[in-house]
């Protein structure tokens, strides 16, 4: 067997029998890929589904985009609560102004009682909506905005770390390719000039061996960089998945509080309107006419013909 072929067999051929995508090495065969076991113990976990690039985006970029949409949803919830609070506050003020108006003040008797209950109900509803406006800001809008700011700061560090890892992998991959080309050139030169003299052959073999060692060293550096990226990806996927779970729980908890607050509001409205309804049912035109007559009568004796 030719000596050059035995030397070539002692160094990694190609990319070590791996498939390279965007400077990342993946299994060459389907069988090797299928032999990998899931990293997570639950279905559809991020860590098992986002290792490849998708178009111009890396798998991590896809997760970041999902996370950013989640953060924007948190901010939008905060914005919604702030705008709802403003509407509730405006409504409360308008209703309070209406309750203080003189509308219906000319009524008397049981009808006047009904008007008083209606205006009192408006006043009470105004107060409950003013409280709702305050609670929407204190219990929802501000905490949600604080949560949004906290998650945004934490994510920036994570995103920068993964971006730096990918840059390091690209740099090391380029160095591997450079070392591989250098080795191939030296091996080609050796094969072409072999046998000219023992001294030259020895010198050429030494250069080839140095090139092999340099290539192995660069491959080790590349594998170290890729392993570091994989470690950080695993950790980051776990963190982002946890953040998404937490976001869902926070949103669900706030929605439930929001529903409960409105249930209490509706209950208060129902109690207030029940008093109005009672007063309206007690409106009695006979009693009101009696009261009017007794209070404002001008005389019960009717006129008679002149004689």
Short mmCIF file of N, CA, C and O in Angstrom, two decimals, residues 93-204:
data_model
loop_
_atom_site.label_atom_id
_atom_site.label_comp_id
_atom_site.label_asym_id
_atom_site.label_seq_id
_atom_site.Cartn_x
_atom_site.Cartn_y
_atom_site.Cartn_z
N UNK A 93 -66.25 59.21 36.35
CA UNK A 93 -66.42 60.66 36.51
C UNK A 93 -67.69 61.15 35.83
O UNK A 93 -68.42 61.98 36.38
N UNK A 94 -67.95 60.64 34.62
CA UNK A 94 -69.16 61.04 33.90
C UNK A 94 -70.41 60.60 34.64
O UNK A 94 -71.41 61.34 34.73
N UNK A 95 -70.37 59.39 35.21
CA UNK A 95 -71.51 58.86 35.93
C UNK A 95 -71.74 59.63 37.23
O UNK A 95 -72.89 59.91 37.62
N UNK A 96 -70.65 60.00 37.91
CA UNK A 96 -70.75 60.78 39.15
C UNK A 96 -71.37 62.15 38.86
O UNK A 96 -72.20 62.64 39.64
N UNK A 97 -70.96 62.74 37.76
CA UNK A 97 -71.51 64.04 37.36
C UNK A 97 -73.01 63.92 37.08
O UNK A 97 -73.81 64.78 37.48
N UNK A 98 -73.38 62.83 36.39
CA UNK A 98 -74.79 62.60 36.10
C UNK A 98 -75.60 62.41 37.38
O UNK A 98 -76.71 62.91 37.53
N UNK A 99 -75.02 61.67 38.35
CA UNK A 99 -75.71 61.41 39.62
C UNK A 99 -75.93 62.69 40.41
O UNK A 99 -76.90 62.80 41.17
N UNK A 100 -75.06 63.68 40.24
CA UNK A 100 -75.18 64.95 40.97
C UNK A 100 -76.10 65.94 40.26
O UNK A 100 -76.38 67.03 40.78
N UNK A 101 -76.55 65.59 39.07
CA UNK A 101 -77.38 66.52 38.30
C UNK A 101 -78.76 66.70 38.96
O UNK A 101 -79.15 65.95 39.85
N UNK A 102 -79.50 67.69 38.48
CA UNK A 102 -80.83 67.98 39.01
C UNK A 102 -81.93 67.27 38.22
O UNK A 102 -83.12 67.52 38.46
N UNK A 103 -81.51 66.41 37.32
CA UNK A 103 -82.50 65.67 36.54
C UNK A 103 -83.39 64.84 37.46
O UNK A 103 -82.89 64.11 38.32
N UNK A 104 -84.71 64.97 37.30
CA UNK A 104 -85.65 64.19 38.09
C UNK A 104 -85.97 64.81 39.43
O UNK A 104 -86.79 64.25 40.19
N UNK A 105 -85.35 65.97 39.79
CA UNK A 105 -85.56 66.55 41.12
C UNK A 105 -86.97 67.12 41.30
O UNK A 105 -87.40 67.37 42.42
N UNK A 106 -87.68 67.34 40.18
CA UNK A 106 -89.02 67.91 40.29
C UNK A 106 -90.07 66.88 40.68
O UNK A 106 -91.21 67.20 40.97
N UNK A 107 -89.63 65.58 40.68
CA UNK A 107 -90.59 64.52 41.02
C UNK A 107 -90.91 64.52 42.51
O UNK A 107 -90.13 65.00 43.34
N UNK A 108 -92.05 63.92 42.85
CA UNK A 108 -92.51 63.86 44.24
C UNK A 108 -92.99 62.46 44.57
O UNK A 108 -93.24 61.65 43.67
N UNK A 109 -93.12 62.22 45.84
CA UNK A 109 -93.72 60.97 46.31
C UNK A 109 -92.89 59.74 45.97
O UNK A 109 -91.66 59.76 46.01
N UNK A 110 -93.62 58.66 45.65
CA UNK A 110 -92.93 57.40 45.37
C UNK A 110 -92.07 57.49 44.10
O UNK A 110 -91.05 56.82 43.99
N UNK A 111 -92.47 58.36 43.16
CA UNK A 111 -91.67 58.55 41.95
C UNK A 111 -90.36 59.26 42.29
O UNK A 111 -89.31 58.93 41.74
N UNK A 112 -90.42 60.19 43.25
CA UNK A 112 -89.20 60.87 43.70
C UNK A 112 -88.27 59.86 44.38
O UNK A 112 -87.03 59.91 44.21
N UNK A 113 -88.86 58.93 45.15
CA UNK A 113 -88.05 57.88 45.80
C UNK A 113 -87.33 57.04 44.76
O UNK A 113 -86.16 56.68 44.92
N UNK A 114 -88.04 56.71 43.68
CA UNK A 114 -87.44 55.90 42.62
C UNK A 114 -86.29 56.66 41.96
O UNK A 114 -85.23 56.09 41.69
N UNK A 115 -86.52 57.96 41.71
CA UNK A 115 -85.45 58.77 41.11
C UNK A 115 -84.22 58.82 42.04
O UNK A 115 -83.08 58.74 41.57
N UNK A 116 -84.46 58.98 43.34
CA UNK A 116 -83.33 59.03 44.29
C UNK A 116 -82.53 57.73 44.23
O UNK A 116 -81.29 57.74 44.28
N UNK A 117 -83.23 56.60 44.16
CA UNK A 117 -82.54 55.30 44.10
C UNK A 117 -81.75 55.16 42.79
O UNK A 117 -80.64 54.63 42.78
N UNK A 118 -82.34 55.63 41.70
CA UNK A 118 -81.64 55.56 40.42
C UNK A 118 -80.36 56.39 40.45
O UNK A 118 -79.29 55.95 40.01
N UNK A 119 -80.44 57.59 41.01
CA UNK A 119 -79.26 58.46 41.07
C UNK A 119 -78.25 57.95 42.10
O UNK A 119 -77.03 58.06 41.90
N UNK A 120 -78.77 57.35 43.18
CA UNK A 120 -77.87 56.75 44.16
C UNK A 120 -77.14 55.56 43.56
O UNK A 120 -75.95 55.36 43.80
N UNK A 121 -77.90 54.78 42.76
CA UNK A 121 -77.28 53.64 42.08
C UNK A 121 -76.18 54.12 41.13
O UNK A 121 -75.09 53.53 41.06
N UNK A 122 -76.45 55.20 40.41
CA UNK A 122 -75.43 55.76 39.52
C UNK A 122 -74.21 56.22 40.29
O UNK A 122 -73.07 56.01 39.86
N UNK A 123 -74.45 56.80 41.46
CA UNK A 123 -73.34 57.25 42.31
C UNK A 123 -72.51 56.07 42.81
O UNK A 123 -71.28 56.11 42.80
N UNK A 124 -73.21 55.01 43.23
CA UNK A 124 -72.51 53.82 43.73
C UNK A 124 -71.73 53.12 42.61
O UNK A 124 -70.60 52.67 42.81
N UNK A 125 -72.35 53.03 41.44
CA UNK A 125 -71.67 52.41 40.30
C UNK A 125 -70.46 53.24 39.91
O UNK A 125 -69.39 52.69 39.58
N UNK A 126 -70.60 54.56 39.98
CA UNK A 126 -69.45 55.44 39.70
C UNK A 126 -68.30 55.12 40.65
O UNK A 126 -67.14 55.02 40.22
N UNK A 127 -68.62 54.94 41.92
CA UNK A 127 -67.58 54.65 42.91
C UNK A 127 -66.90 53.30 42.63
O UNK A 127 -65.67 53.18 42.72
N UNK A 128 -67.72 52.30 42.27
CA UNK A 128 -67.12 50.98 42.00
C UNK A 128 -66.23 51.02 40.75
O UNK A 128 -65.19 50.38 40.71
N UNK A 129 -66.61 51.79 39.75
CA UNK A 129 -65.79 51.90 38.54
C UNK A 129 -64.52 52.70 38.80
O UNK A 129 -63.49 52.44 38.19
N UNK A 130 -64.60 53.67 39.71
CA UNK A 130 -63.40 54.42 40.09
C UNK A 130 -62.42 53.49 40.82
O UNK A 130 -61.20 53.54 40.58
N UNK A 131 -62.96 52.63 41.68
CA UNK A 131 -62.11 51.64 42.37
C UNK A 131 -61.52 50.67 41.37
O UNK A 131 -60.33 50.31 41.44
N UNK A 132 -62.35 50.24 40.41
CA UNK A 132 -61.87 49.32 39.37
C UNK A 132 -60.72 49.96 38.59
O UNK A 132 -59.72 49.30 38.31
N UNK A 133 -60.86 51.23 38.23
CA UNK A 133 -59.80 51.93 37.50
C UNK A 133 -58.50 51.92 38.29
O UNK A 133 -57.41 51.68 37.74
N UNK A 134 -58.59 52.16 39.58
CA UNK A 134 -57.40 52.17 40.44
C UNK A 134 -56.77 50.79 40.52
O UNK A 134 -55.55 50.63 40.42
N UNK A 135 -57.62 49.78 40.70
CA UNK A 135 -57.11 48.41 40.82
C UNK A 135 -56.50 47.90 39.51
O UNK A 135 -55.53 47.14 39.53
N UNK A 136 -57.06 48.30 38.39
CA UNK A 136 -56.50 47.89 37.09
C UNK A 136 -55.07 48.39 36.94
O UNK A 136 -54.22 47.72 36.36
N UNK A 137 -54.80 49.57 37.48
CA UNK A 137 -53.44 50.12 37.42
C UNK A 137 -52.52 49.47 38.45
O UNK A 137 -51.41 49.04 38.14
N UNK A 138 -53.00 49.37 39.69
CA UNK A 138 -52.14 48.88 40.78
C UNK A 138 -51.94 47.37 40.75
O UNK A 138 -50.84 46.87 41.03
N UNK A 139 -52.99 46.64 40.40
CA UNK A 139 -52.93 45.18 40.47
C UNK A 139 -52.56 44.51 39.14
O UNK A 139 -52.17 43.34 39.12
N UNK A 140 -52.69 45.24 38.03
CA UNK A 140 -52.46 44.63 36.72
C UNK A 140 -51.42 45.39 35.90
O UNK A 140 -50.38 44.83 35.55
N UNK A 141 -51.70 46.64 35.58
CA UNK A 141 -50.85 47.37 34.63
C UNK A 141 -49.41 47.49 35.12
O UNK A 141 -48.47 47.13 34.39
N UNK A 142 -49.19 47.96 36.32
CA UNK A 142 -47.82 48.17 36.82
C UNK A 142 -47.07 46.85 37.03
O UNK A 142 -45.92 46.72 36.58
N UNK A 143 -47.67 45.85 37.70
CA UNK A 143 -46.96 44.57 37.85
C UNK A 143 -46.61 43.91 36.51
O UNK A 143 -45.52 43.35 36.35
N UNK A 144 -47.52 43.99 35.54
CA UNK A 144 -47.25 43.38 34.24
C UNK A 144 -46.12 44.10 33.51
O UNK A 144 -45.28 43.48 32.86
N UNK A 145 -46.06 45.42 33.65
CA UNK A 145 -44.98 46.17 33.02
C UNK A 145 -43.64 45.86 33.70
O UNK A 145 -42.60 45.74 33.03
N UNK A 146 -43.65 45.72 35.01
CA UNK A 146 -42.44 45.34 35.73
C UNK A 146 -41.96 43.95 35.31
O UNK A 146 -40.76 43.72 35.13
N UNK A 147 -42.90 43.04 35.15
CA UNK A 147 -42.57 41.68 34.70
C UNK A 147 -41.98 41.73 33.29
O UNK A 147 -40.99 41.04 33.00
N UNK A 148 -42.56 42.53 32.43
CA UNK A 148 -42.06 42.70 31.06
C UNK A 148 -40.62 43.20 31.06
O UNK A 148 -39.75 42.67 30.35
N UNK A 149 -40.33 44.22 31.86
CA UNK A 149 -38.98 44.81 31.90
C UNK A 149 -37.97 43.80 32.45
O UNK A 149 -36.85 43.70 31.94
N UNK A 150 -38.36 43.05 33.47
CA UNK A 150 -37.44 42.07 34.08
C UNK A 150 -37.08 40.97 33.11
O UNK A 150 -35.92 40.59 32.97
N UNK A 151 -38.07 40.42 32.39
CA UNK A 151 -37.79 39.32 31.45
C UNK A 151 -36.99 39.82 30.26
O UNK A 151 -36.18 39.09 29.71
N UNK A 152 -37.22 41.06 29.85
CA UNK A 152 -36.49 41.61 28.70
C UNK A 152 -35.00 41.73 29.02
O UNK A 152 -34.15 41.37 28.19
N UNK A 153 -34.66 42.19 30.22
CA UNK A 153 -33.25 42.34 30.59
C UNK A 153 -32.56 40.99 30.67
O UNK A 153 -31.44 40.81 30.20
N UNK A 154 -33.23 40.00 31.28
CA UNK A 154 -32.64 38.66 31.41
C UNK A 154 -32.40 38.02 30.05
O UNK A 154 -31.39 37.36 29.83
N UNK A 155 -33.32 38.21 29.13
CA UNK A 155 -33.21 37.57 27.82
C UNK A 155 -32.06 38.14 27.00
O UNK A 155 -31.43 37.44 26.21
N UNK A 156 -31.76 39.42 27.16
CA UNK A 156 -30.68 40.06 26.40
C UNK A 156 -29.35 39.36 26.66
O UNK A 156 -28.57 39.12 25.74
N UNK A 157 -29.07 39.02 27.91
CA UNK A 157 -27.82 38.34 28.25
C UNK A 157 -27.76 36.96 27.59
O UNK A 157 -26.73 36.56 27.04
N UNK A 158 -28.86 36.25 27.63
CA UNK A 158 -28.93 34.91 27.05
C UNK A 158 -28.71 34.97 25.54
O UNK A 158 -27.94 34.19 24.97
N UNK A 159 -29.37 35.91 24.88
CA UNK A 159 -29.25 36.04 23.43
C UNK A 159 -27.83 36.39 23.02
O UNK A 159 -27.32 35.86 22.02
N UNK A 160 -27.18 37.26 23.79
CA UNK A 160 -25.81 37.66 23.46
C UNK A 160 -24.86 36.48 23.60
O UNK A 160 -23.95 36.29 22.78
N UNK A 161 -25.07 35.67 24.62
CA UNK A 161 -24.20 34.52 24.85
C UNK A 161 -24.27 33.53 23.68
O UNK A 161 -23.24 33.09 23.17
N UNK A 162 -25.49 33.21 23.23
CA UNK A 162 -25.64 32.28 22.11
C UNK A 162 -25.09 32.87 20.82
O UNK A 162 -24.44 32.17 20.02
N UNK A 163 -25.29 34.16 20.61
CA UNK A 163 -24.74 34.82 19.41
C UNK A 163 -23.22 34.76 19.41
O UNK A 163 -22.59 34.48 18.38
N UNK A 164 -22.61 34.98 20.57
CA UNK A 164 -21.14 34.90 20.69
C UNK A 164 -20.66 33.48 20.43
O UNK A 164 -19.61 33.27 19.79
N UNK A 165 -21.42 32.50 20.89
CA UNK A 165 -21.05 31.09 20.65
C UNK A 165 -21.05 30.76 19.17
O UNK A 165 -20.13 30.09 18.66
N UNK A 166 -22.08 31.22 18.45
CA UNK A 166 -22.15 30.94 17.01
C UNK A 166 -21.01 31.61 16.26
O UNK A 166 -20.45 31.05 15.32
N UNK A 167 -20.64 32.82 16.68
CA UNK A 167 -19.49 33.50 16.07
C UNK A 167 -18.22 32.71 16.29
O UNK A 167 -17.39 32.56 15.39
N UNK A 168 -18.06 32.19 17.52
CA UNK A 168 -16.87 31.41 17.85
C UNK A 168 -16.81 30.14 17.01
O UNK A 168 -15.74 29.74 16.53
N UNK A 169 -17.96 29.49 16.80
CA UNK A 169 -18.00 28.27 15.99
C UNK A 169 -17.62 28.59 14.55
O UNK A 169 -16.83 27.85 13.93
N UNK A 170 -18.17 29.66 14.00
CA UNK A 170 -17.83 30.03 12.61
C UNK A 170 -16.33 30.31 12.47
O UNK A 170 -15.69 29.89 11.50
N UNK A 171 -15.78 31.00 13.45
CA UNK A 171 -14.35 31.32 13.42
C UNK A 171 -13.51 30.05 13.46
O UNK A 171 -12.57 29.86 12.67
N UNK A 172 -13.85 29.13 14.37
CA UNK A 172 -13.09 27.89 14.50
C UNK A 172 -13.28 27.00 13.27
O UNK A 172 -12.35 26.32 12.84
N UNK A 173 -14.48 27.01 12.69
CA UNK A 173 -14.72 26.23 11.48
C UNK A 173 -13.84 26.74 10.33
O UNK A 173 -13.27 25.95 9.57
N UNK A 174 -13.76 28.04 10.22
CA UNK A 174 -12.90 28.62 9.17
C UNK A 174 -11.44 28.25 9.37
O UNK A 174 -10.71 27.97 8.41
N UNK A 175 -11.02 28.21 10.63
CA UNK A 175 -9.63 27.82 10.92
C UNK A 175 -9.40 26.34 10.61
O UNK A 175 -8.32 25.96 10.13
N UNK A 176 -10.41 25.51 10.86
CA UNK A 176 -10.32 24.09 10.50
C UNK A 176 -10.15 23.95 8.99
O UNK A 176 -9.29 23.20 8.50
N UNK A 177 -10.98 24.67 8.24
CA UNK A 177 -10.90 24.61 6.78
C UNK A 177 -9.55 25.11 6.28
O UNK A 177 -8.96 24.53 5.34
N UNK A 178 -9.05 26.13 6.91
CA UNK A 178 -7.74 26.67 6.53
C UNK A 178 -6.65 25.63 6.80
O UNK A 178 -5.75 25.41 5.97
N UNK A 179 -6.72 24.99 7.97
CA UNK A 179 -5.75 23.95 8.32
C UNK A 179 -5.87 22.75 7.39
O UNK A 179 -4.88 22.13 7.00
N UNK A 180 -7.11 22.41 7.00
CA UNK A 180 -7.33 21.27 6.11
C UNK A 180 -6.72 21.55 4.73
O UNK A 180 -6.08 20.68 4.13
N UNK A 181 -6.93 22.76 4.24
CA UNK A 181 -6.34 23.14 2.95
C UNK A 181 -4.82 23.13 3.01
O UNK A 181 -4.14 22.70 2.07
N UNK A 182 -4.29 23.60 4.14
CA UNK A 182 -2.83 23.61 4.31
C UNK A 182 -2.27 22.19 4.30
O UNK A 182 -1.26 21.90 3.67
N UNK A 183 -2.97 21.29 5.02
CA UNK A 183 -2.53 19.90 5.03
C UNK A 183 -2.60 19.28 3.63
O UNK A 183 -1.66 18.62 3.18
N UNK A 184 -3.74 19.50 2.94
CA UNK A 184 -3.90 18.93 1.60
C UNK A 184 -2.80 19.42 0.66
O UNK A 184 -2.27 18.66 -0.16
N UNK A 185 -2.43 20.68 0.76
CA UNK A 185 -1.38 21.24 -0.09
C UNK A 185 -0.03 20.59 0.22
O UNK A 185 0.71 20.20 -0.69
N UNK A 186 0.26 20.45 1.52
CA UNK A 186 1.54 19.85 1.90
C UNK A 186 1.59 18.38 1.50
O UNK A 186 2.64 17.87 1.06
N UNK A 187 0.47 17.67 1.65
CA UNK A 187 0.43 16.27 1.25
C UNK A 187 0.58 16.13 -0.26
O UNK A 187 1.29 15.24 -0.76
N UNK A 188 -0.05 17.03 -1.01
CA UNK A 188 0.05 17.03 -2.47
C UNK A 188 1.49 17.31 -2.92
O UNK A 188 2.03 16.63 -3.80
N UNK A 189 2.10 18.28 -2.24
CA UNK A 189 3.51 18.59 -2.56
C UNK A 189 4.41 17.40 -2.26
O UNK A 189 5.33 17.07 -3.03
N UNK A 190 4.14 16.72 -1.16
CA UNK A 190 4.96 15.55 -0.79
C UNK A 190 4.79 14.43 -1.83
O UNK A 190 5.77 13.84 -2.29
N UNK A 191 3.51 14.16 -2.21
CA UNK A 191 3.26 13.11 -3.19
C UNK A 191 3.91 13.44 -4.54
O UNK A 191 4.43 12.55 -5.23
N UNK A 192 3.88 14.71 -4.90
CA UNK A 192 4.40 15.12 -6.20
C UNK A 192 5.94 15.03 -6.24
O UNK A 192 6.52 14.66 -7.24
N UNK A 193 6.60 15.37 -5.12
CA UNK A 193 8.08 15.47 -5.11
C UNK A 193 8.75 14.30 -4.38
O UNK A 193 9.97 14.32 -4.19
N UNK A 194 7.96 13.30 -4.00
CA UNK A 194 8.52 12.19 -3.24
C UNK A 194 9.58 11.43 -4.06
O UNK A 194 9.39 11.21 -5.26
N UNK A 195 10.65 11.04 -3.38
CA UNK A 195 11.69 10.24 -4.00
C UNK A 195 12.84 11.04 -4.58
O UNK A 195 13.81 10.45 -5.07
N UNK A 196 12.76 12.35 -4.51
CA UNK A 196 13.87 13.16 -5.06
C UNK A 196 15.13 12.99 -4.22
O UNK A 196 16.23 12.88 -4.74
N UNK A 197 14.94 13.00 -2.92
CA UNK A 197 16.07 12.73 -2.02
C UNK A 197 15.50 12.36 -0.66
O UNK A 197 14.40 12.77 -0.29
N UNK A 198 16.27 11.58 0.09
CA UNK A 198 15.82 11.14 1.42
C UNK A 198 15.62 12.33 2.35
O UNK A 198 14.68 12.39 3.13
N UNK A 199 16.51 13.32 2.24
CA UNK A 199 16.45 14.50 3.11
C UNK A 199 15.17 15.30 2.83
O UNK A 199 14.48 15.76 3.75
N UNK A 200 14.88 15.47 1.52
CA UNK A 200 13.68 16.22 1.15
C UNK A 200 12.41 15.48 1.56
O UNK A 200 11.44 16.09 2.01
N UNK A 201 12.46 14.13 1.38
CA UNK A 201 11.29 13.33 1.79
C UNK A 201 11.04 13.47 3.29
O UNK A 201 9.90 13.62 3.74
N UNK A 202 12.12 13.43 4.06
CA UNK A 202 12.00 13.53 5.52
C UNK A 202 11.44 14.89 5.92
O UNK A 202 10.57 15.00 6.80
N UNK A 203 11.95 15.91 5.24
CA UNK A 203 11.49 17.28 5.52
C UNK A 203 10.00 17.43 5.17
O UNK A 203 9.23 18.02 5.92
N UNK A 204 9.59 16.85 4.02
CA UNK A 204 8.20 16.93 3.58
C UNK A 204 7.28 16.15 4.51
O UNK A 204 6.17 16.59 4.84
#
